[in-house]
PDB file of C-alpha atoms in Angstrom:
ATOM      1  CA  MET A   1      39.857  65.817 -11.626  1.00 85.00           C
ATOM      2  CA  ALA A   2      36.884  66.108  -9.298  1.00 94.00           C
ATOM      3  CA  LEU A   3      34.942  63.556  -7.281  1.00 97.00           C
ATOM      4  CA  TYR A   4      31.199  63.924  -6.728  1.00 98.00           C
ATOM      5  CA  CYS A   5      28.322  61.985  -5.236  1.00 98.00           C
ATOM      6  CA  ILE A   6      24.664  62.764  -5.829  1.00 98.00           C
ATOM      7  CA  GLY A   7      21.450  61.832  -4.048  1.00 97.00           C
ATOM      8  CA  ASP A   8      18.249  60.320  -5.403  1.00 97.00           C
ATOM      9  CA  ILE A   9      17.485  61.631  -8.915  1.00 98.00           C
ATOM     10  CA  GLN A  10      14.246  59.640  -9.369  1.00 97.00           C
ATOM     11  CA  GLY A  11      13.691  60.507 -12.990  1.00 96.00           C
ATOM     12  CA  CYS A  12      14.268  64.260 -12.589  1.00 96.00           C
ATOM     13  CA  TYR A  13      16.529  64.427 -15.615  1.00 97.00           C
ATOM     14  CA  ASP A  14      16.307  68.158 -16.303  1.00 96.00           C
ATOM     15  CA  ALA A  15      17.513  68.987 -12.794  1.00 96.00           C
ATOM     16  CA  PHE A  16      20.234  66.342 -13.075  1.00 97.00           C
ATOM     17  CA  GLU A  17      21.521  67.761 -16.338  1.00 97.00           C
ATOM     18  CA  ARG A  18      21.419  71.321 -15.036  1.00 96.00           C
ATOM     19  CA  LEU A  19      23.418  70.313 -11.978  1.00 96.00           C
ATOM     20  CA  LEU A  20      26.023  68.609 -14.168  1.00 97.00           C
ATOM     21  CA  GLN A  21      26.302  71.814 -16.182  1.00 97.00           C
ATOM     22  CA  THR A  22      26.555  73.878 -12.990  1.00 96.00           C
ATOM     23  CA  VAL A  23      29.669  71.995 -11.903  1.00 96.00           C
ATOM     24  CA  ASP A  24      30.998  71.711 -15.472  1.00 96.00           C
ATOM     25  CA  PHE A  25      31.135  67.938 -15.150  1.00 97.00           C
ATOM     26  CA  SER A  26      33.637  66.330 -17.500  1.00 96.00           C
ATOM     27  CA  GLU A  27      33.360  62.646 -18.390  1.00 96.00           C
ATOM     28  CA  SER A  28      37.055  62.537 -19.245  1.00 96.00           C
ATOM     29  CA  ARG A  29      38.167  64.186 -16.030  1.00 96.00           C
ATOM     30  CA  ASP A  30      35.614  63.691 -13.244  1.00 97.00           C
ATOM     31  CA  THR A  31      33.886  60.855 -11.408  1.00 98.00           C
ATOM     32  CA  LEU A  32      30.297  60.895 -10.149  1.00 98.00           C
ATOM     33  CA  TYR A  33      28.765  58.332  -7.820  1.00 98.00           C
ATOM     34  CA  VAL A  34      24.971  58.087  -8.108  1.00 98.00           C
ATOM     35  CA  LEU A  35      23.551  56.813  -4.812  1.00 98.00           C
ATOM     36  CA  GLY A  36      20.601  54.815  -6.128  1.00 98.00           C
ATOM     37  CA  ASP A  37      16.988  55.526  -7.079  1.00 98.00           C
ATOM     38  CA  LEU A  38      17.885  56.823 -10.491  1.00 98.00           C
ATOM     39  CA  VAL A  39      14.298  56.212 -11.613  1.00 98.00           C
ATOM     40  CA  ASN A  40      10.604  56.535 -10.783  1.00 96.00           C
ATOM     41  CA  ARG A  41       8.219  59.225  -9.550  1.00 94.00           C
ATOM     42  CA  GLY A  42       9.884  61.850 -11.744  1.00 94.00           C
ATOM     43  CA  PRO A  43       9.012  62.292 -15.440  1.00 93.00           C
ATOM     44  CA  GLN A  44      12.226  61.293 -17.250  1.00 96.00           C
ATOM     45  CA  SER A  45      13.593  58.033 -15.886  1.00 97.00           C
ATOM     46  CA  ALA A  46      14.718  56.745 -19.276  1.00 98.00           C
ATOM     47  CA  GLU A  47      16.734  59.900 -19.876  1.00 98.00           C
ATOM     48  CA  VAL A  48      18.504  59.545 -16.518  1.00 98.00           C
ATOM     49  CA  LEU A  49      19.438  55.924 -17.217  1.00 98.00           C
ATOM     50  CA  ARG A  50      20.579  56.775 -20.723  1.00 98.00           C
ATOM     51  CA  ARG A  51      22.773  59.626 -19.489  1.00 98.00           C
ATOM     52  CA  CYS A  52      24.468  57.455 -16.862  1.00 98.00           C
ATOM     53  CA  MET A  53      24.877  54.502 -19.202  1.00 98.00           C
ATOM     54  CA  GLN A  54      26.453  56.594 -21.949  1.00 97.00           C
ATOM     55  CA  ALA A  55      28.868  58.224 -19.498  1.00 97.00           C
ATOM     56  CA  GLY A  56      30.650  54.930 -18.919  1.00 96.00           C
ATOM     57  CA  ASP A  57      32.952  54.692 -15.917  1.00 97.00           C
ATOM     58  CA  SER A  58      32.742  58.422 -15.156  1.00 98.00           C
ATOM     59  CA  MET A  59      29.246  57.882 -13.673  1.00 98.00           C
ATOM     60  CA  ARG A  60      29.103  54.968 -11.250  1.00 98.00           C
ATOM     61  CA  ALA A  61      25.606  54.093 -10.117  1.00 98.00           C
ATOM     62  CA  LEU A  62      24.331  51.782  -7.435  1.00 98.00           C
ATOM     63  CA  LEU A  63      20.875  50.283  -7.065  1.00 98.00           C
ATOM     64  CA  GLY A  64      18.086  51.651  -4.900  1.00 98.00           C
ATOM     65  CA  ASN A  65      14.662  50.239  -4.115  1.00 97.00           C
ATOM     66  CA  HIS A  66      13.025  52.063  -7.044  1.00 97.00           C
ATOM     67  CA  ASP A  67      15.623  50.714  -9.457  1.00 98.00           C
ATOM     68  CA  LEU A  68      14.922  47.173  -8.270  1.00 98.00           C
ATOM     69  CA  HIS A  69      11.189  47.909  -8.574  1.00 97.00           C
ATOM     70  CA  LEU A  70      11.740  48.824 -12.216  1.00 97.00           C
ATOM     71  CA  LEU A  71      13.569  45.561 -12.853  1.00 97.00           C
ATOM     72  CA  ALA A  72      10.749  43.604 -11.203  1.00 96.00           C
ATOM     73  CA  ALA A  73       8.095  45.510 -13.176  1.00 96.00           C
ATOM     74  CA  SER A  74       9.962  44.806 -16.400  1.00 96.00           C
ATOM     75  CA  GLN A  75       9.548  41.087 -15.711  1.00 95.00           C
ATOM     76  CA  GLY A  76       5.838  41.421 -14.967  1.00 92.00           C
ATOM     77  CA  LEU A  77       6.446  40.654 -11.300  1.00 91.00           C
ATOM     78  CA  ARG A  78       5.193  43.910  -9.742  1.00 83.00           C
ATOM     79  CA  ARG A  79       2.226  46.080 -10.582  1.00 82.00           C
ATOM     80  CA  GLN A  80       2.899  49.780 -10.846  1.00 83.00           C
ATOM     81  CA  SER A  81       1.228  52.128  -8.387  1.00 83.00           C
ATOM     82  CA  LYS A  82      -0.458  55.376  -9.414  1.00 85.00           C
ATOM     83  CA  ARG A  83       2.704  57.222  -8.410  1.00 88.00           C
ATOM     84  CA  ASP A  84       4.998  55.148 -10.584  1.00 92.00           C
ATOM     85  CA  THR A  85       6.365  56.638 -13.801  1.00 93.00           C
ATOM     86  CA  LEU A  86       8.245  53.657 -15.151  1.00 95.00           C
ATOM     87  CA  ASN A  87       6.546  53.329 -18.535  1.00 94.00           C
ATOM     88  CA  ARG A  88       8.962  55.868 -19.996  1.00 91.00           C
ATOM     89  CA  VAL A  89      11.631  53.186 -19.542  1.00 97.00           C
ATOM     90  CA  LEU A  90       9.536  50.108 -20.273  1.00 97.00           C
ATOM     91  CA  GLU A  91       8.237  51.543 -23.554  1.00 96.00           C
ATOM     92  CA  ALA A  92      11.514  53.133 -24.710  1.00 97.00           C
ATOM     93  CA  PRO A  93      13.023  51.801 -27.953  1.00 97.00           C
ATOM     94  CA  ASP A  94      16.234  51.061 -26.077  1.00 98.00           C
ATOM     95  CA  SER A  95      14.448  49.603 -23.037  1.00 98.00           C
ATOM     96  CA  ALA A  96      16.299  46.277 -23.216  1.00 98.00           C
ATOM     97  CA  GLN A  97      19.696  47.991 -23.167  1.00 98.00           C
ATOM     98  CA  LEU A  98      18.718  50.308 -20.298  1.00 98.00           C
ATOM     99  CA  LEU A  99      17.401  47.461 -18.176  1.00 98.00           C
ATOM    100  CA  GLU A 100      20.418  45.287 -18.925  1.00 98.00           C
ATOM    101  CA  TRP A 101      22.745  48.107 -17.877  1.00 98.00           C
ATOM    102  CA  LEU A 102      20.734  48.680 -14.701  1.00 98.00           C
ATOM    103  CA  ARG A 103      20.898  45.092 -13.503  1.00 97.00           C
ATOM    104  CA  GLN A 104      24.679  45.150 -13.835  1.00 97.00           C
ATOM    105  CA  GLN A 105      24.929  47.831 -11.137  1.00 98.00           C
ATOM    106  CA  PRO A 106      25.882  46.929  -7.540  1.00 98.00           C
ATOM    107  CA  LEU A 107      24.174  47.749  -4.242  1.00 98.00           C
ATOM    108  CA  SER A 108      27.312  49.338  -2.805  1.00 98.00           C
ATOM    109  CA  ARG A 109      30.512  50.967  -3.941  1.00 98.00           C
ATOM    110  CA  LEU A 110      33.827  51.685  -2.248  1.00 98.00           C
ATOM    111  CA  HIS A 111      36.033  54.564  -3.367  1.00 98.00           C
ATOM    112  CA  THR A 112      39.630  54.871  -2.202  1.00 97.00           C
ATOM    113  CA  ASN A 113      41.373  58.175  -2.875  1.00 96.00           C
ATOM    114  CA  ALA A 114      45.049  58.886  -3.505  1.00 96.00           C
ATOM    115  CA  LEU A 115      45.629  59.301   0.236  1.00 97.00           C
ATOM    116  CA  GLY A 116      44.169  55.876   0.988  1.00 97.00           C
ATOM    117  CA  GLU A 117      41.012  57.330   2.554  1.00 98.00           C
ATOM    118  CA  GLN A 118      37.864  55.333   1.903  1.00 98.00           C
ATOM    119  CA  LEU A 119      34.317  56.391   1.065  1.00 98.00           C
ATOM    120  CA  PHE A 120      31.702  53.630   1.261  1.00 98.00           C
ATOM    121  CA  MET A 121      28.393  54.217  -0.503  1.00 98.00           C
ATOM    122  CA  VAL A 122      24.996  52.504  -0.316  1.00 98.00           C
ATOM    123  CA  HIS A 123      21.481  53.573  -1.183  1.00 98.00           C
ATOM    124  CA  ALA A 124      19.862  53.230   2.248  1.00 98.00           C
ATOM    125  CA  GLY A 125      22.077  51.733   4.924  1.00 98.00           C
ATOM    126  CA  VAL A 126      24.024  48.821   6.332  1.00 98.00           C
ATOM    127  CA  LEU A 127      23.335  46.750   9.407  1.00 98.00           C
ATOM    128  CA  PRO A 128      25.424  47.630  12.466  1.00 97.00           C
ATOM    129  CA  GLN A 129      27.210  44.290  12.591  1.00 97.00           C
ATOM    130  CA  TRP A 130      28.407  44.487   8.975  1.00 98.00           C
ATOM    131  CA  SER A 131      31.899  45.804   8.317  1.00 98.00           C
ATOM    132  CA  VAL A 132      32.725  47.381   4.966  1.00 98.00           C
ATOM    133  CA  GLN A 133      34.286  44.129   3.835  1.00 98.00           C
ATOM    134  CA  ASP A 134      31.256  42.139   5.033  1.00 98.00           C
ATOM    135  CA  SER A 135      28.988  44.512   3.122  1.00 98.00           C
ATOM    136  CA  LEU A 136      30.961  44.195  -0.094  1.00 98.00           C
ATOM    137  CA  GLN A 137      30.901  40.410   0.133  1.00 98.00           C
ATOM    138  CA  LEU A 138      27.140  40.347   0.763  1.00 98.00           C
ATOM    139  CA  ASP A 139      26.598  42.751  -2.118  1.00 98.00           C
ATOM    140  CA  ALA A 140      28.589  40.382  -4.329  1.00 98.00           C
ATOM    141  CA  GLU A 141      26.048  37.653  -3.549  1.00 98.00           C
ATOM    142  CA  ILE A 142      23.245  39.890  -4.830  1.00 98.00           C
ATOM    143  CA  GLN A 143      25.219  40.953  -7.893  1.00 98.00           C
ATOM    144  CA  ALA A 144      25.844  37.330  -8.828  1.00 98.00           C
ATOM    145  CA  VAL A 145      22.118  36.535  -8.720  1.00 97.00           C
ATOM    146  CA  LEU A 146      21.040  39.718 -10.493  1.00 97.00           C
ATOM    147  CA  ARG A 147      23.490  39.112 -13.322  1.00 97.00           C
ATOM    148  CA  SER A 148      22.517  35.460 -13.727  1.00 96.00           C
ATOM    149  CA  PRO A 149      19.997  34.082 -16.242  1.00 94.00           C
ATOM    150  CA  ASP A 150      17.683  33.329 -13.278  1.00 91.00           C
ATOM    151  CA  PHE A 151      17.534  36.925 -12.047  1.00 95.00           C
ATOM    152  CA  ALA A 152      13.737  37.089 -12.494  1.00 96.00           C
ATOM    153  CA  LEU A 153      13.289  34.278  -9.982  1.00 95.00           C
ATOM    154  CA  PHE A 154      15.300  36.288  -7.461  1.00 95.00           C
ATOM    155  CA  LEU A 155      13.179  39.392  -8.100  1.00 96.00           C
ATOM    156  CA  GLN A 156      10.000  37.356  -7.638  1.00 95.00           C
ATOM    157  CA  HIS A 157      11.026  36.430  -4.087  1.00 94.00           C
ATOM    158  CA  MET A 158      12.771  39.692  -3.190  1.00 95.00           C
ATOM    159  CA  TYR A 159       9.785  41.449  -1.576  1.00 95.00           C
ATOM    160  CA  GLY A 160       8.822  41.153   2.076  1.00 96.00           C
ATOM    161  CA  ASN A 161       9.849  42.418   5.508  1.00 97.00           C
ATOM    162  CA  GLN A 162      11.098  39.126   6.916  1.00 97.00           C
ATOM    163  CA  PRO A 163      13.592  38.221   8.129  1.00 97.00           C
ATOM    164  CA  ASP A 164      14.118  41.592   9.803  1.00 96.00           C
ATOM    165  CA  ARG A 165      17.288  40.511  11.633  1.00 96.00           C
ATOM    166  CA  TRP A 166      20.560  39.420  10.051  1.00 97.00           C
ATOM    167  CA  SER A 167      22.168  36.095  10.780  1.00 97.00           C
ATOM    168  CA  SER A 168      25.082  34.639   8.870  1.00 96.00           C
ATOM    169  CA  SER A 169      23.214  31.334   8.932  1.00 97.00           C
ATOM    170  CA  LEU A 170      20.417  32.694   6.725  1.00 98.00           C
ATOM    171  CA  GLN A 171      20.156  30.890   3.409  1.00 97.00           C
ATOM    172  CA  GLY A 172      18.287  31.087   0.125  1.00 96.00           C
ATOM    173  CA  ASP A 173      15.611  33.705  -0.446  1.00 97.00           C
ATOM    174  CA  ASP A 174      15.589  34.769   3.218  1.00 98.00           C
ATOM    175  CA  ARG A 175      19.282  35.603   3.090  1.00 98.00           C
ATOM    176  CA  LEU A 176      19.056  37.535  -0.170  1.00 98.00           C
ATOM    177  CA  ARG A 177      15.943  39.422   0.933  1.00 98.00           C
ATOM    178  CA  CYS A 178      17.545  40.506   4.206  1.00 98.00           C
ATOM    179  CA  ILE A 179      20.627  41.790   2.371  1.00 98.00           C
ATOM    180  CA  VAL A 180      18.573  43.731  -0.193  1.00 98.00           C
ATOM    181  CA  ASN A 181      16.318  45.245   2.470  1.00 98.00           C
ATOM    182  CA  ALA A 182      19.272  46.554   4.439  1.00 98.00           C
ATOM    183  CA  PHE A 183      21.007  48.071   1.437  1.00 98.00           C
ATOM    184  CA  THR A 184      17.907  49.604  -0.172  1.00 98.00           C
ATOM    185  CA  ARG A 185      15.215  50.177   2.494  1.00 97.00           C
ATOM    186  CA  LEU A 186      16.840  50.613   5.903  1.00 97.00           C
ATOM    187  CA  ARG A 187      16.227  53.763   7.957  1.00 96.00           C
ATOM    188  CA  PHE A 188      15.601  52.774  11.572  1.00 96.00           C
ATOM    189  CA  CYS A 189      16.682  49.705  13.479  1.00 96.00           C
ATOM    190  CA  SER A 190      17.076  48.600  17.065  1.00 96.00           C
ATOM    191  CA  ALA A 191      20.379  48.608  18.940  1.00 94.00           C
ATOM    192  CA  ASP A 192      20.883  44.959  18.012  1.00 93.00           C
ATOM    193  CA  GLY A 193      20.050  45.477  14.356  1.00 94.00           C
ATOM    194  CA  VAL A 194      16.370  44.515  14.017  1.00 96.00           C
ATOM    195  CA  MET A 195      15.135  46.474  10.983  1.00 97.00           C
ATOM    196  CA  ASP A 196      11.972  48.575  10.891  1.00 95.00           C
ATOM    197  CA  PHE A 197      10.245  49.186   7.548  1.00 93.00           C
ATOM    198  CA  GLU A 198       7.170  51.088   8.716  1.00 89.00           C
ATOM    199  CA  SER A 199       8.690  54.398   9.777  1.00 85.00           C
ATOM    200  CA  ALA A 200       9.914  57.061   7.363  1.00 80.00           C
ATOM    201  CA  GLU A 201      10.016  60.035   9.711  1.00 84.00           C
ATOM    202  CA  SER A 202      12.981  62.271  10.365  1.00 82.00           C
ATOM    203  CA  ALA A 203      15.710  61.047  12.688  1.00 82.00           C
ATOM    204  CA  GLU A 204      14.346  63.168  15.544  1.00 82.00           C
ATOM    205  CA  GLN A 205      11.031  61.285  15.363  1.00 84.00           C
ATOM    206  CA  ALA A 206      12.455  57.817  15.796  1.00 85.00           C
ATOM    207  CA  PRO A 207       9.872  55.331  17.085  1.00 86.00           C
ATOM    208  CA  GLU A 208      10.401  54.069  20.609  1.00 88.00           C
ATOM    209  CA  GLY A 209      13.212  51.555  20.824  1.00 90.00           C
ATOM    210  CA  LEU A 210      14.587  52.443  17.402  1.00 95.00           C
ATOM    211  CA  MET A 211      17.324  54.725  16.106  1.00 95.00           C
ATOM    212  CA  PRO A 212      18.790  55.666  12.741  1.00 96.00           C
ATOM    213  CA  TRP A 213      21.004  52.828  11.528  1.00 97.00           C
ATOM    214  CA  PHE A 214      24.021  55.142  11.448  1.00 97.00           C
ATOM    215  CA  ASP A 215      23.651  56.040  15.155  1.00 96.00           C
ATOM    216  CA  VAL A 216      23.707  52.490  16.502  1.00 96.00           C
ATOM    217  CA  PRO A 217      26.545  52.282  19.090  1.00 96.00           C
ATOM    218  CA  GLY A 218      29.405  50.102  17.958  1.00 95.00           C
ATOM    219  CA  ARG A 219      28.425  50.129  14.260  1.00 97.00           C
ATOM    220  CA  ALA A 220      31.148  48.178  12.430  1.00 97.00           C
ATOM    221  CA  THR A 221      31.390  50.777   9.631  1.00 98.00           C
ATOM    222  CA  ALA A 222      31.750  53.725  12.028  1.00 97.00           C
ATOM    223  CA  ASP A 223      35.385  54.349  11.103  1.00 97.00           C
ATOM    224  CA  THR A 224      34.646  54.685   7.374  1.00 98.00           C
ATOM    225  CA  LEU A 225      33.022  57.710   5.750  1.00 98.00           C
ATOM    226  CA  MET A 226      29.630  56.658   4.399  1.00 98.00           C
ATOM    227  CA  ALA A 227      27.346  58.303   1.850  1.00 98.00           C
ATOM    228  CA  PHE A 228      23.744  57.301   1.226  1.00 98.00           C
ATOM    229  CA  GLY A 229      20.406  58.543  -0.095  1.00 98.00           C
ATOM    230  CA  HIS A 230      16.881  57.130   0.316  1.00 97.00           C
ATOM    231  CA  TRP A 231      15.776  59.147   3.355  1.00 96.00           C
ATOM    232  CA  SER A 232      14.291  62.413   2.095  1.00 94.00           C
ATOM    233  CA  THR A 233      12.680  63.315   5.428  1.00 93.00           C
ATOM    234  CA  LEU A 234      16.110  63.114   7.034  1.00 94.00           C
ATOM    235  CA  GLY A 235      17.404  65.791   4.695  1.00 92.00           C
ATOM    236  CA  HIS A 236      21.041  66.586   4.086  1.00 95.00           C
ATOM    237  CA  VAL A 237      23.489  65.534   6.782  1.00 95.00           C
ATOM    238  CA  ASN A 238      27.198  66.292   6.563  1.00 97.00           C
ATOM    239  CA  ARG A 239      29.167  64.799   9.436  1.00 96.00           C
ATOM    240  CA  ALA A 240      32.779  63.725   9.692  1.00 96.00           C
ATOM    241  CA  ASP A 241      31.654  60.116   9.207  1.00 96.00           C
ATOM    242  CA  LEU A 242      28.470  60.532   7.178  1.00 97.00           C
ATOM    243  CA  MET A 243      26.847  62.185   4.164  1.00 98.00           C
ATOM    244  CA  ALA A 244      23.072  61.905   3.698  1.00 98.00           C
ATOM    245  CA  MET A 245      22.275  63.102   0.182  1.00 98.00           C
ATOM    246  CA  ASP A 246      18.547  62.605  -0.530  1.00 97.00           C
ATOM    247  CA  THR A 247      16.933  66.024  -0.233  1.00 96.00           C
ATOM    248  CA  GLY A 248      13.614  65.252  -1.899  1.00 94.00           C
ATOM    249  CA  CYS A 249      14.161  66.436  -5.463  1.00 94.00           C
ATOM    250  CA  VAL A 250      11.033  64.678  -6.705  1.00 93.00           C
ATOM    251  CA  TRP A 251       8.933  66.216  -3.914  1.00 92.00           C
ATOM    252  CA  GLY A 252       9.925  69.768  -4.809  1.00 93.00           C
ATOM    253  CA  GLY A 253      13.056  69.867  -2.676  1.00 94.00           C
ATOM    254  CA  CYS A 254      16.611  70.051  -3.948  1.00 95.00           C
ATOM    255  CA  LEU A 255      18.813  67.760  -5.944  1.00 97.00           C
ATOM    256  CA  SER A 256      22.031  67.592  -3.940  1.00 97.00           C
ATOM    257  CA  MET A 257      25.570  66.884  -5.094  1.00 98.00           C
ATOM    258  CA  MET A 258      28.719  66.860  -2.994  1.00 98.00           C
ATOM    259  CA  ARG A 259      32.046  67.851  -4.498  1.00 98.00           C
ATOM    260  CA  ILE A 260      34.829  66.096  -2.601  1.00 98.00           C
ATOM    261  CA  GLY A 261      38.381  67.399  -2.609  1.00 96.00           C
ATOM    262  CA  ASP A 262      41.746  65.687  -2.364  1.00 96.00           C
ATOM    263  CA  LYS A 263      40.853  64.812   1.231  1.00 97.00           C
ATOM    264  CA  LEU A 264      37.462  63.286   2.007  1.00 97.00           C
ATOM    265  CA  SER A 265      36.974  65.964   4.649  1.00 97.00           C
ATOM    266  CA  GLU A 266      37.105  68.653   1.944  1.00 97.00           C
ATOM    267  CA  ARG A 267      33.487  68.895   0.814  1.00 98.00           C
ATOM    268  CA  GLU A 268      31.347  71.416  -0.987  1.00 98.00           C
ATOM    269  CA  LEU A 269      27.577  70.988  -1.243  1.00 98.00           C
ATOM    270  CA  ILE A 270      25.970  72.022  -4.537  1.00 97.00           C
ATOM    271  CA  GLN A 271      22.167  72.061  -4.629  1.00 97.00           C
ATOM    272  CA  LEU A 272      19.543  72.837  -7.232  1.00 94.00           C
ATOM    273  CA  GLN A 273      15.932  73.629  -6.346  1.00 91.00           C
ATOM    274  CA  CYS A 274      13.614  71.324  -8.291  1.00 88.00           C
ATOM    275  CA  PRO A 275      10.020  71.590  -9.523  1.00 85.00           C
ATOM    276  CA  GLN A 276       7.637  69.328  -7.645  1.00 85.00           C
ATOM    277  CA  ALA A 277       6.904  66.143  -9.586  1.00 81.00           C
ATOM    278  CA  GLN A 278       4.979  64.364  -6.811  1.00 77.00           C
ATOM    279  CA  VAL A 279       2.900  65.459  -3.830  1.00 75.00           C
ATOM    280  CA  PRO A 280       3.709  63.632  -0.560  1.00 71.00           C
ATOM    281  CA  GLY A 281       0.794  61.685   0.885  1.00 60.00           C
ATOM    282  CA  GLN A 282      -1.200  61.409  -2.353  1.00 50.00           C
ATOM    283  CA  HIS A 283      -1.777  58.052  -4.020  1.00 44.00           C
TER     284      HIS A 283
END
């Protein structure tokens, strides 16, 4: 039995399948956590969704910003950009099943191993004042709306950069939008948790007054190992408390998978160089 987590696949199915073959992944024996952005920008988003859906509980996905974008586009709520490659899903004969499976996925996942050690996973980040338990409860609010008959209404009001600061008193669309933005878009924030959505540079190029969310002093999740994707310019990071797993597969970088041993500190990085499906900076 092996435990894995993998960074943003973004429709790069061939690389995904090759990496699964490289590690001899077994659906009956192993577990793989997919850290969001399964779709878009790469050429085979439908194939990625289909593979994860058919694998059942052995592949446990969570939602990223591109996955939510697909759900919004499927409802006619968002226009596709020139970079988007979502039609492969929207026009697939099993599109309804793929989209239904996707909207059942959470924004976070918590894995507890046999030793009681915990690995908490999100697509982008969590706000510094949120504990793991807080995060799971806030995610449950989003899951309830996404899985409801009125999910399209939620998606219609999901976009926007405000509010950029969390308060437990937030209600309605503002509350849901703030939660989604943290889980699926966060890179930099201020020391008191004000989110920035303009900067996508590496951690070393943090704008003045901002820092990576995971370096905020006193972060409530600091004692729990966290894994996330989303931030391709950050690259792979493997710290005692942190695994950053988006290494820019769709941009011609690597698709990265971490094999985790009996202890969470026992880690082996497996990477596969990928053909470039998109050129950064082009529209």
